[in-house]
CSV table of C-alpha atoms and ligand atoms in Angstrom, one decimal:
chain,number,residue,atom,x,y,z
A,1,MET,CA,13.9,3.0,28.6
A,2,THR,CA,14.8,-0.7,27.5
A,3,TYR,CA,13.1,-1.3,24.4
A,4,GLN,CA,11.8,-4.8,23.1
A,5,PHE,CA,11.7,-4.8,19.5
A,6,SER,CA,9.9,-7.4,16.8
A,7,ARG,CA,11.9,-10.1,15.1
A,8,VAL,CA,11.6,-8.3,12.4
A,9,SER,CA,12.8,-4.9,13.4
A,10,LYS,CA,16.3,-7.1,13.8
A,11,HIS,CA,16.5,-7.6,9.8
A,12,ILE,CA,16.7,-3.8,9.4
A,13,ILE,CA,19.5,-2.3,8.5
A,14,ARG,CA,20.8,1.1,6.7
A,15,SER,CA,20.3,1.3,3.2
A,16,GLU,CA,24.1,1.8,1.7
A,17,ILE,CA,22.8,3.7,-1.2
A,18,ARG,CA,20.8,6.5,0.5
A,19,GLU,CA,23.7,7.4,2.9
A,20,LEU,CA,25.8,8.0,-0.9
A,21,LEU,CA,23.2,9.5,-2.8
A,22,LYS,CA,23.2,12.3,0.0
A,23,TRP,CA,26.2,13.1,-1.6
A,24,SER,CA,24.5,13.6,-5.2
A,25,ARG,CA,22.6,16.6,-3.9
A,26,ASN,CA,26.0,18.6,-4.3
A,27,PRO,CA,25.5,20.9,-6.3
A,28,GLY,CA,27.1,20.8,-10.0
A,29,VAL,CA,26.7,16.8,-9.0
A,30,ILE,CA,24.9,14.9,-12.5
A,31,SER,CA,23.1,12.1,-10.8
A,32,PHE,CA,22.7,9.1,-12.6
A,33,GLY,CA,21.0,7.5,-9.3
A,34,GLY,CA,17.5,7.8,-8.6
A,35,GLY,CA,14.5,6.1,-10.2
A,36,LEU,CA,12.9,9.3,-10.4
A,37,PRO,CA,10.4,10.2,-13.9
A,38,ASP,CA,11.3,13.5,-15.2
A,39,PRO,CA,9.3,15.9,-13.7
A,40,ALA,CA,8.7,17.7,-17.1
A,41,LEU,CA,6.3,15.1,-17.7
A,42,PHE,CA,4.1,15.8,-14.7
A,43,PRO,CA,0.4,16.8,-15.6
A,44,ILE,CA,0.0,19.7,-13.4
A,45,GLN,CA,-2.4,21.5,-15.0
A,46,ASP,CA,-4.7,18.4,-15.6
A,47,ILE,CA,-4.4,17.7,-12.1
A,48,ILE,CA,-5.6,21.2,-10.4
A,49,GLU,CA,-8.2,21.2,-12.8
A,50,LEU,CA,-9.4,17.2,-11.7
A,51,THR,CA,-8.6,18.4,-8.5
A,52,ARG,CA,-11.1,21.0,-8.1
A,53,GLU,CA,-13.5,19.1,-10.5
A,54,VAL,CA,-13.6,15.8,-8.0
A,55,LEU,CA,-14.2,18.4,-4.7
A,56,GLU,CA,-16.9,19.9,-6.4
A,57,LYS,CA,-18.8,17.0,-7.7
A,58,LYS,CA,-17.3,14.4,-5.2
A,59,GLY,CA,-16.2,15.8,-2.2
A,60,TYR,CA,-18.6,13.8,-0.2
A,61,LEU,CA,-16.9,10.5,-1.5
A,62,ALA,CA,-13.3,11.9,-2.2
A,63,LEU,CA,-12.8,13.1,1.5
A,64,GLN,CA,-14.4,10.0,3.2
A,65,TYR,CA,-13.2,6.8,3.9
A,66,GLY,CA,-13.6,4.5,1.2
A,67,PRO,CA,-13.6,0.6,-0.1
A,68,THR,CA,-10.2,-1.8,0.7
A,69,GLN,CA,-10.1,-3.2,-2.5
A,70,GLY,CA,-10.3,0.4,-4.5
A,71,GLU,CA,-13.2,2.9,-5.7
A,72,GLN,CA,-15.4,1.2,-8.0
A,73,GLU,CA,-14.5,4.0,-11.0
A,74,MET,CA,-10.9,3.2,-10.4
A,75,LEU,CA,-11.3,-0.8,-10.3
A,76,GLU,CA,-13.1,0.1,-14.1
A,77,ALA,CA,-10.3,2.4,-15.2
A,78,LEU,CA,-7.3,-0.3,-14.1
A,79,VAL,CA,-9.3,-2.6,-15.6
A,80,HIS,CA,-9.4,-0.9,-18.8
A,81,HIS,CA,-5.8,0.1,-19.0
A,82,MET,CA,-4.6,-2.9,-18.5
A,83,SER,CA,-6.5,-4.7,-21.5
A,84,GLU,CA,-5.3,-1.9,-23.7
A,85,TYR,CA,-1.5,-3.6,-23.2
A,86,GLY,CA,-3.1,-7.6,-23.3
A,87,ASP,CA,-4.0,-8.1,-19.5
A,88,GLU,CA,-7.4,-8.9,-19.2
A,89,ALA,CA,-8.8,-9.4,-15.4
A,90,SER,CA,-11.8,-9.0,-13.8
A,91,ILE,CA,-12.8,-6.5,-11.2
A,92,GLU,CA,-12.5,-9.1,-8.5
A,93,GLN,CA,-9.2,-9.8,-9.0
A,94,VAL,CA,-7.9,-6.5,-8.6
A,95,CYS,CA,-7.0,-4.8,-5.9
A,96,VAL,CA,-5.8,-1.5,-5.5
A,97,THR,CA,-2.7,-0.5,-3.6
A,98,SER,CA,-0.9,2.1,-2.1
A,99,SER,CA,1.9,1.8,-5.0
A,100,SER,CA,3.7,-1.5,-5.4
A,101,GLN,CA,6.3,-1.2,-3.0
A,102,GLN,CA,2.6,-2.1,-0.6
A,103,GLY,CA,1.8,-4.7,-3.0
A,104,ILE,CA,5.8,-6.2,-2.1
A,105,ASP,CA,4.8,-6.0,1.6
A,106,LEU,CA,1.3,-7.3,1.5
A,107,LEU,CA,2.8,-10.5,-0.4
A,108,SER,CA,5.6,-10.8,2.1
A,109,LEU,CA,2.8,-10.8,4.6
A,110,LEU,CA,0.7,-13.4,2.9
A,111,PHE,CA,3.7,-15.7,2.0
A,112,LEU,CA,6.7,-15.0,3.8
A,113,ASP,CA,7.8,-16.2,7.6
A,114,GLU,CA,11.2,-16.3,9.2
A,115,GLY,CA,13.4,-18.6,6.6
A,116,ALA,CA,11.0,-19.0,4.0
A,117,PRO,CA,12.5,-19.6,0.8
A,118,ILE,CA,11.9,-17.6,-2.4
A,119,ILE,CA,13.4,-16.9,-5.3
A,120,MET,CA,14.2,-13.7,-7.3
A,121,GLU,CA,16.6,-12.8,-10.2
A,122,ILE,CA,20.6,-11.1,-9.4
A,123,PRO,CA,20.6,-8.6,-9.2
A,124,SER,CA,16.4,-7.7,-8.0
A,125,TYR,CA,14.4,-4.4,-7.2
A,126,LEU,CA,16.2,-3.2,-3.9
A,127,GLY,CA,13.3,-2.5,-2.5
A,128,ALA,CA,11.8,-6.0,-3.1
A,129,VAL,CA,15.6,-7.5,-1.8
A,130,GLN,CA,15.3,-5.2,1.3
A,131,ALA,CA,11.3,-6.5,1.9
A,132,TYR,CA,12.0,-10.0,1.7
A,133,ARG,CA,15.5,-9.6,3.8
A,134,ARG,CA,13.3,-7.5,6.6
A,135,CYS,CA,11.1,-11.0,7.1
A,136,GLY,CA,14.1,-13.1,6.9
A,137,ALA,CA,13.5,-15.1,3.9
A,138,ASP,CA,15.8,-17.7,2.9
A,139,MET,CA,16.7,-15.9,-1.1
A,140,HIS,CA,17.8,-17.9,-3.6
A,141,GLY,CA,19.6,-15.8,-6.8
A,142,ILE,CA,19.1,-16.5,-10.1
A,143,PRO,CA,21.2,-14.9,-12.7
A,144,LEU,CA,20.1,-12.7,-15.4
A,145,ASP,CA,21.9,-12.4,-19.2
A,146,GLU,CA,20.7,-10.2,-22.1
A,147,ASP,CA,17.4,-12.4,-22.2
A,148,GLY,CA,16.4,-12.3,-18.8
A,149,MET,CA,16.4,-15.1,-16.0
A,150,ASP,CA,18.5,-17.8,-16.8
A,151,ILE,CA,16.0,-21.0,-16.8
A,152,GLY,CA,18.5,-23.9,-16.9
A,153,TYR,CA,20.0,-21.9,-13.7
A,154,LEU,CA,16.4,-22.0,-12.2
A,155,ARG,CA,16.0,-25.6,-13.0
A,156,THR,CA,19.1,-26.7,-11.5
A,157,THR,CA,17.8,-24.7,-8.2
A,158,LEU,CA,14.8,-26.2,-8.3
A,159,ASP,CA,16.4,-29.4,-8.5
A,160,LYS,CA,18.6,-28.6,-5.8
A,161,MET,CA,15.9,-27.3,-3.2
A,162,LYS,CA,13.6,-30.1,-3.9
A,163,GLU,CA,16.6,-32.6,-2.8
A,164,LYS,CA,16.5,-30.6,0.2
A,165,GLY,CA,12.9,-30.7,1.0
A,166,GLU,CA,12.2,-27.0,0.4
A,167,LYS,CA,9.9,-25.5,-2.2
A,168,PRO,CA,10.3,-21.6,-3.1
A,169,ARG,CA,7.0,-19.5,-1.5
A,170,PHE,CA,6.9,-17.7,-4.6
A,171,ILE,CA,9.1,-16.9,-8.0
A,172,TYR,CA,10.2,-12.6,-7.5
A,173,THR,CA,10.3,-11.2,-11.3
A,174,VAL,CA,10.6,-8.0,-12.7
A,175,PRO,CA,10.3,-9.4,-16.8
A,176,ASP,CA,9.8,-5.8,-18.6
A,177,PHE,CA,12.7,-3.6,-18.4
A,178,GLN,CA,13.9,-4.3,-15.4
A,179,ASN,CA,15.3,-2.3,-12.4
A,180,PRO,CA,18.2,-2.4,-11.8
A,181,SER,CA,19.3,-4.3,-15.3
A,182,GLY,CA,17.1,-2.8,-18.0
A,183,ILE,CA,16.6,-6.7,-19.3
A,184,THR,CA,13.8,-7.9,-20.7
A,185,LEU,CA,12.8,-11.6,-20.5
A,186,SER,CA,12.4,-12.9,-23.8
A,187,LEU,CA,9.1,-14.6,-24.5
A,188,GLU,CA,10.3,-18.3,-25.0
A,189,ARG,CA,11.6,-17.7,-21.8
A,190,ARG,CA,8.5,-16.6,-20.5
A,191,GLU,CA,6.7,-19.6,-21.5
A,192,GLU,CA,9.1,-21.9,-19.8
A,193,LEU,CA,9.1,-20.0,-16.4
A,194,VAL,CA,5.0,-20.1,-16.6
A,195,LYS,CA,5.4,-23.7,-17.5
A,196,ILE,CA,8.1,-24.3,-14.9
A,197,ALA,CA,6.1,-22.5,-12.0
A,198,HIS,CA,2.6,-24.4,-12.9
A,199,GLU,CA,4.6,-27.8,-12.9
A,200,ASN,CA,5.9,-27.4,-9.4
A,201,GLU,CA,2.8,-25.3,-8.1
A,202,ILE,CA,5.3,-21.9,-7.3
A,203,PRO,CA,3.5,-18.9,-7.3
A,204,LEU,CA,4.9,-16.6,-10.0
A,205,VAL,CA,5.0,-12.5,-8.6
A,206,GLU,CA,5.3,-10.4,-11.1
A,207,ASP,CA,6.3,-6.8,-10.6
A,208,SER,CA,5.7,-4.7,-13.8
A,209,PRO,CA,6.1,-1.1,-13.2
A,210,TYR,CA,7.8,-0.2,-16.6
A,211,ARG,CA,5.6,-2.5,-18.9
A,212,GLU,CA,4.1,0.4,-20.4
A,213,LEU,CA,7.1,2.2,-21.4
A,214,SER,CA,8.4,0.0,-24.4
A,215,PHE,CA,10.7,2.8,-27.2
A,216,THR,CA,9.5,0.0,-29.8
A,217,GLY,CA,6.1,-0.3,-29.5
A,218,LYS,CA,6.1,-3.7,-28.3
A,219,VAL,CA,5.4,-5.2,-25.6
A,220,LEU,CA,5.6,-9.5,-25.2
A,221,PRO,CA,3.2,-10.9,-23.3
A,222,SER,CA,3.0,-10.4,-19.4
A,223,LEU,CA,3.1,-13.7,-17.4
A,224,TRP,CA,-0.4,-13.5,-16.3
A,225,THR,CA,-2.1,-13.5,-19.6
A,226,ILE,CA,0.6,-16.9,-20.7
A,227,SER,CA,-0.8,-18.2,-17.4
A,228,GLY,CA,-4.3,-17.3,-17.9
A,229,GLY,CA,-4.2,-15.6,-14.7
A,230,LYS,CA,-3.4,-18.6,-13.4
A,231,GLY,CA,-0.5,-19.0,-10.4
A,232,VAL,CA,0.4,-15.3,-11.0
A,233,ILE,CA,0.1,-12.5,-9.1
A,234,MET,CA,1.0,-8.8,-11.1
A,235,MET,CA,1.9,-5.9,-9.5
A,236,LYS,CA,1.8,-2.7,-11.3
A,237,THR,CA,2.3,0.9,-10.2
A,238,PHE,CA,1.4,5.1,-11.5
A,239,SER,CA,4.7,5.7,-10.1
A,240,LYS,CA,6.6,5.5,-13.3
A,241,ILE,CA,4.7,5.8,-15.9
A,242,LEU,CA,2.3,9.2,-14.2
A,243,PHE,CA,4.3,10.2,-10.9
A,244,PRO,CA,4.6,8.4,-7.8
A,245,GLY,CA,3.3,11.7,-5.9
A,246,MET,CA,-0.2,10.2,-5.2
A,247,ARG,CA,1.8,7.0,-4.2
A,248,MET,CA,-0.8,5.1,-6.0
A,249,GLY,CA,-0.8,1.1,-7.7
A,250,TRP,CA,-2.6,-1.8,-7.8
A,251,LEU,CA,-2.5,-5.7,-7.6
A,252,VAL,CA,-4.0,-8.3,-10.1
A,253,ALA,CA,-4.4,-12.1,-9.0
A,254,GLU,CA,-6.8,-15.1,-8.4
A,255,GLU,CA,-9.9,-13.7,-6.9
A,256,SER,CA,-9.2,-16.2,-3.9
A,257,ILE,CA,-5.7,-14.3,-3.7
A,258,THR,CA,-6.9,-11.1,-4.2
A,259,ASP,CA,-9.4,-11.7,-1.5
A,260,LYS,CA,-6.8,-12.6,1.4
A,261,ILE,CA,-4.8,-9.4,0.2
A,262,ILE,CA,-7.8,-7.1,0.7
A,263,MET,CA,-8.4,-8.4,4.3
A,264,LEU,CA,-4.6,-8.0,5.1
A,265,LYS,CA,-4.8,-4.4,3.7
A,266,GLN,CA,-7.6,-3.9,5.9
A,267,SER,CA,-5.0,-4.0,8.3
A,268,VAL,CA,-2.2,-2.3,7.1
A,269,ASP,CA,-4.2,0.9,5.8
A,270,LEU,CA,-7.9,0.8,5.4
A,271,CYS,CA,-7.8,1.8,2.1
A,272,THR,CA,-6.0,3.9,-0.7
A,273,PRO,CA,-6.9,7.5,-0.4
A,274,SER,CA,-10.3,7.5,-2.0
A,275,PHE,CA,-9.4,11.4,-2.8
A,276,ASN,CA,-5.9,10.4,-5.1
A,277,GLN,CA,-8.0,7.2,-6.5
A,278,LEU,CA,-10.8,9.5,-7.9
A,279,ILE,CA,-8.9,12.2,-9.7
A,280,LEU,CA,-6.6,9.2,-11.2
A,281,ALA,CA,-9.7,7.6,-12.2
A,282,GLU,CA,-10.8,10.6,-14.3
A,283,TYR,CA,-7.5,10.9,-15.7
A,284,ILE,CA,-7.5,7.4,-17.2
A,285,LYS,CA,-11.0,7.6,-18.1
A,286,ARG,CA,-10.4,11.0,-20.5
A,287,GLY,CA,-7.8,9.4,-22.1
A,288,LYS,CA,-5.1,11.5,-20.4
A,289,MET,CA,-3.0,8.6,-19.0
A,290,LYS,CA,-2.4,6.7,-22.5
A,291,LYS,CA,-1.0,10.5,-23.6
A,292,THR,CA,1.5,10.8,-20.8
A,293,ILE,CA,2.9,7.3,-21.4
A,294,GLU,CA,3.4,8.2,-25.4
A,295,LYS,CA,5.0,11.9,-23.9
A,296,ALA,CA,6.9,9.6,-21.4
A,297,ILE,CA,8.1,7.2,-24.4
A,298,GLN,CA,9.0,10.3,-26.7
A,299,CYS,CA,11.1,11.7,-23.4
A,300,TYR,CA,12.8,8.4,-22.4
A,301,LYS,CA,13.8,7.0,-26.0
A,302,PRO,CA,16.2,9.8,-26.7
A,303,LYS,CA,17.6,10.3,-23.6
A,304,CYS,CA,18.6,6.1,-23.4
A,305,ALA,CA,20.1,6.4,-27.0
A,306,ALA,CA,22.2,9.2,-26.0
A,307,MET,CA,23.5,7.1,-22.9
A,308,LEU,CA,24.0,4.3,-25.1
A,309,ARG,CA,26.0,6.4,-27.6
A,310,ALA,CA,28.1,8.3,-25.1
A,311,LEU,CA,28.8,4.9,-23.3
A,312,ASP,CA,29.8,3.2,-26.9
A,313,GLN,CA,31.9,6.9,-27.7
A,314,HIS,CA,33.7,7.3,-24.2
A,315,MET,CA,33.6,3.8,-22.0
A,316,PRO,CA,36.6,1.7,-22.1
A,317,ASP,CA,37.2,-1.8,-23.0
A,318,GLU,CA,36.7,-3.6,-20.0
A,319,ALA,CA,33.3,-2.1,-19.2
A,320,THR,CA,30.2,-3.6,-20.7
A,321,TRP,CA,26.8,-2.7,-19.9
A,322,SER,CA,22.9,-3.7,-21.2
A,323,GLU,CA,20.8,-2.5,-23.9
A,324,PRO,CA,17.2,-1.6,-23.0
A,325,SER,CA,14.4,-1.3,-24.9
A,326,GLY,CA,12.5,0.7,-22.7
A,327,GLY,CA,12.1,1.7,-18.8
A,328,MET,CA,14.5,3.9,-16.9
A,329,PHE,CA,17.9,2.1,-16.6
A,330,LEU,CA,20.9,0.4,-17.9
A,331,TRP,CA,23.4,-1.7,-16.1
A,332,LEU,CA,27.3,-1.4,-16.3
A,333,LYS,CA,29.8,-4.0,-15.4
A,334,LEU,CA,33.6,-3.2,-14.2
A,335,PRO,CA,36.3,-6.1,-14.3
A,336,GLU,CA,35.7,-7.6,-11.1
A,337,ARG,CA,38.5,-6.0,-9.2
A,338,ILE,CA,36.8,-2.7,-9.1
A,339,ASP,CA,34.2,-1.7,-6.5
A,340,THR,CA,31.8,1.0,-7.5
A,341,LYS,CA,31.6,1.4,-3.9
A,342,GLU,CA,34.9,2.4,-3.2
A,343,ILE,CA,35.2,4.7,-6.2
A,344,PHE,CA,32.0,6.3,-5.7
A,345,LYS,CA,33.5,9.1,-3.4
A,346,MET,CA,36.2,9.7,-6.7
A,347,ALA,CA,33.0,10.0,-8.8
A,348,VAL,CA,31.5,12.5,-6.7
A,349,GLU,CA,34.6,14.9,-6.6
A,350,HIS,CA,34.3,14.5,-10.7
A,351,GLN,CA,31.0,16.0,-9.8
A,352,ILE,CA,28.4,12.3,-10.6
A,353,ALA,CA,26.7,10.3,-9.2
A,354,TYR,CA,25.3,6.6,-10.0
A,355,VAL,CA,23.9,3.8,-7.7
A,356,ILE,CA,25.8,1.0,-6.6
A,357,GLY,CA,25.2,-2.6,-8.1
A,358,HIS,CA,25.7,-4.7,-4.8
A,359,PRO,CA,22.8,-4.1,-2.5
A,360,PHE,CA,20.6,-5.5,-5.8
A,361,HIS,CA,22.1,-8.6,-5.4
A,362,CYS,CA,20.4,-10.9,-2.7
A,363,ASP,CA,23.8,-13.4,-2.9
A,364,GLU,CA,26.3,-10.5,-1.6
A,365,SER,CA,27.7,-10.1,-5.1
A,366,GLY,CA,28.0,-7.4,-7.6
A,367,SER,CA,30.3,-5.0,-6.1
A,368,ASN,CA,31.6,-4.3,-9.8
A,369,THR,CA,28.2,-3.1,-11.0
A,370,MET,CA,26.5,0.0,-11.0
A,371,ARG,CA,22.5,0.8,-12.2
A,372,LEU,CA,22.6,4.1,-14.4
A,373,ASN,CA,19.5,5.9,-14.4
A,374,PHE,CA,18.4,7.7,-17.9
A,375,SER,CA,15.2,9.3,-17.2
A,376,PHE,CA,15.8,12.1,-14.6
A,377,PRO,CA,18.9,13.7,-15.9
A,378,SER,CA,18.6,15.8,-19.2
A,379,LEU,CA,20.5,14.5,-22.6
A,380,GLU,CA,23.1,17.4,-21.9
A,381,GLN,CA,24.1,16.2,-18.4
A,382,ILE,CA,23.8,12.6,-19.8
A,383,GLU,CA,26.7,13.3,-22.6
A,384,SER,CA,28.8,15.3,-19.9
A,385,GLY,CA,27.8,12.9,-17.2
A,386,ILE,CA,28.8,9.5,-19.1
A,387,LYS,CA,32.0,11.3,-20.8
A,388,ARG,CA,33.1,11.9,-16.5
A,389,LEU,CA,31.6,8.7,-15.7
A,390,ALA,CA,34.1,7.0,-18.5
A,391,GLY,CA,37.0,9.4,-17.9
A,392,MET,CA,37.1,8.6,-13.9
A,393,ILE,CA,36.5,5.1,-15.2
A,394,LYS,CA,39.8,5.1,-17.0
A,395,GLU,CA,41.6,6.5,-14.6
A,396,VAL,CA,41.1,3.9,-12.1
A,397,LEU,CA,42.0,1.1,-14.3
A,398,GLN,CA,44.9,2.8,-15.0
A,399,LYS,CA,46.0,2.7,-11.3
B,401,PLP,C1,10.6,-3.1,-10.0
B,401,PLP,C2,9.9,-1.9,-9.0
B,401,PLP,N1,8.9,-2.6,-7.6
B,401,PLP,C3,8.4,-1.6,-7.4
B,401,PLP,C4,8.5,-0.4,-7.2
B,401,PLP,C5,8.0,0.3,-6.0
B,401,PLP,O1,7.4,1.9,-6.8
B,401,PLP,P1,6.0,2.4,-6.2
B,401,PLP,O2,6.0,1.8,-4.8
B,401,PLP,O3,6.5,3.9,-6.0
B,401,PLP,O4,5.2,2.1,-7.0
B,401,PLP,C6,9.5,0.2,-7.8
B,401,PLP,C7,10.3,1.2,-7.7
B,401,PLP,O5,11.4,1.9,-8.0
B,401,PLP,C8,10.9,-0.9,-9.2
B,401,PLP,O6,11.4,-0.6,-10.0
């Protein structure tokens, strides 16, 4: 049979990272690869008890189809959760999603056509790069420095696009403890970004899975809040602050946009499982999520510090890295001549794995970079793994 595939399917490519990370499953390999939460934080007992309770009291709802926008209890819990981090939203502005990857997908469906220009960070979240590439979007990258997106570069890019009669459909950014770099957009730049977006009437897509995981106790105002909820679509998820297994997230936007998203979601999956929503709504209402987030911070903060300490102690001078104050990742740069994909096999022989940086770059650059995850490995693994990684990099640099 000769199949006739869609135009979208032509843009699908096999993930290099997935192929490489297969090696990291070898026994004895210390992996800094995935973006996984520490499973020791999973509230298994609470979820067992809440599952029983929800089934006993509301089984008739939990096992039924639900509203596409989300269960009322969940929407209320989400609005309350956001307000604890300074973000005010009305229930009408919220739509529950099957995690934020679905948010990215729904926004792609809403805004993108083949060749549509968009703006994103370099490097940026791989799952977004893949989703936008799949749509055939024309991705324009803006480099990051230690304060986040380079706003001067953004202005120049927008000017150049204007000259060509182009306007980005949106600017996609991960302002807090970015995946993959761990970098946070400074307050000054947040304000500038919102101003530029408003002046040019470009929507901002604020992807915000790590916002709650601040090691300093401080969170900067979100783009959503700075803009007064105008022209910003914020995506959130339980995957990093709680667990990814229920595939639960949400987005907030102006009501007219949320409305369109709800209509699109209807054709995608009808609704996010009511079962999961009722369990998590109860979990949030009882104040348990806040405690889990506090525990996550207590767990990840020393792991991040241990990774930074080990890098300081063992890495050669030619390597540089970001110093995150939250989240799950840091970003390592090697001299341009080193290709982190080429040396990956050697890393696995040294019993360590990382994520190669190149696929996070929409402009095909970044072959000398890698992402290191500190949330999943233990403190001991971080210390010995970074020592091994540094030893290997020294060997490579001497060649
Ligand atoms: C920036 C960012 N957005 C979205 C996601 C997708 O997460 P999920 O679909 O599990 O919510 C991730 C996962 O790593 C991420 O880092």
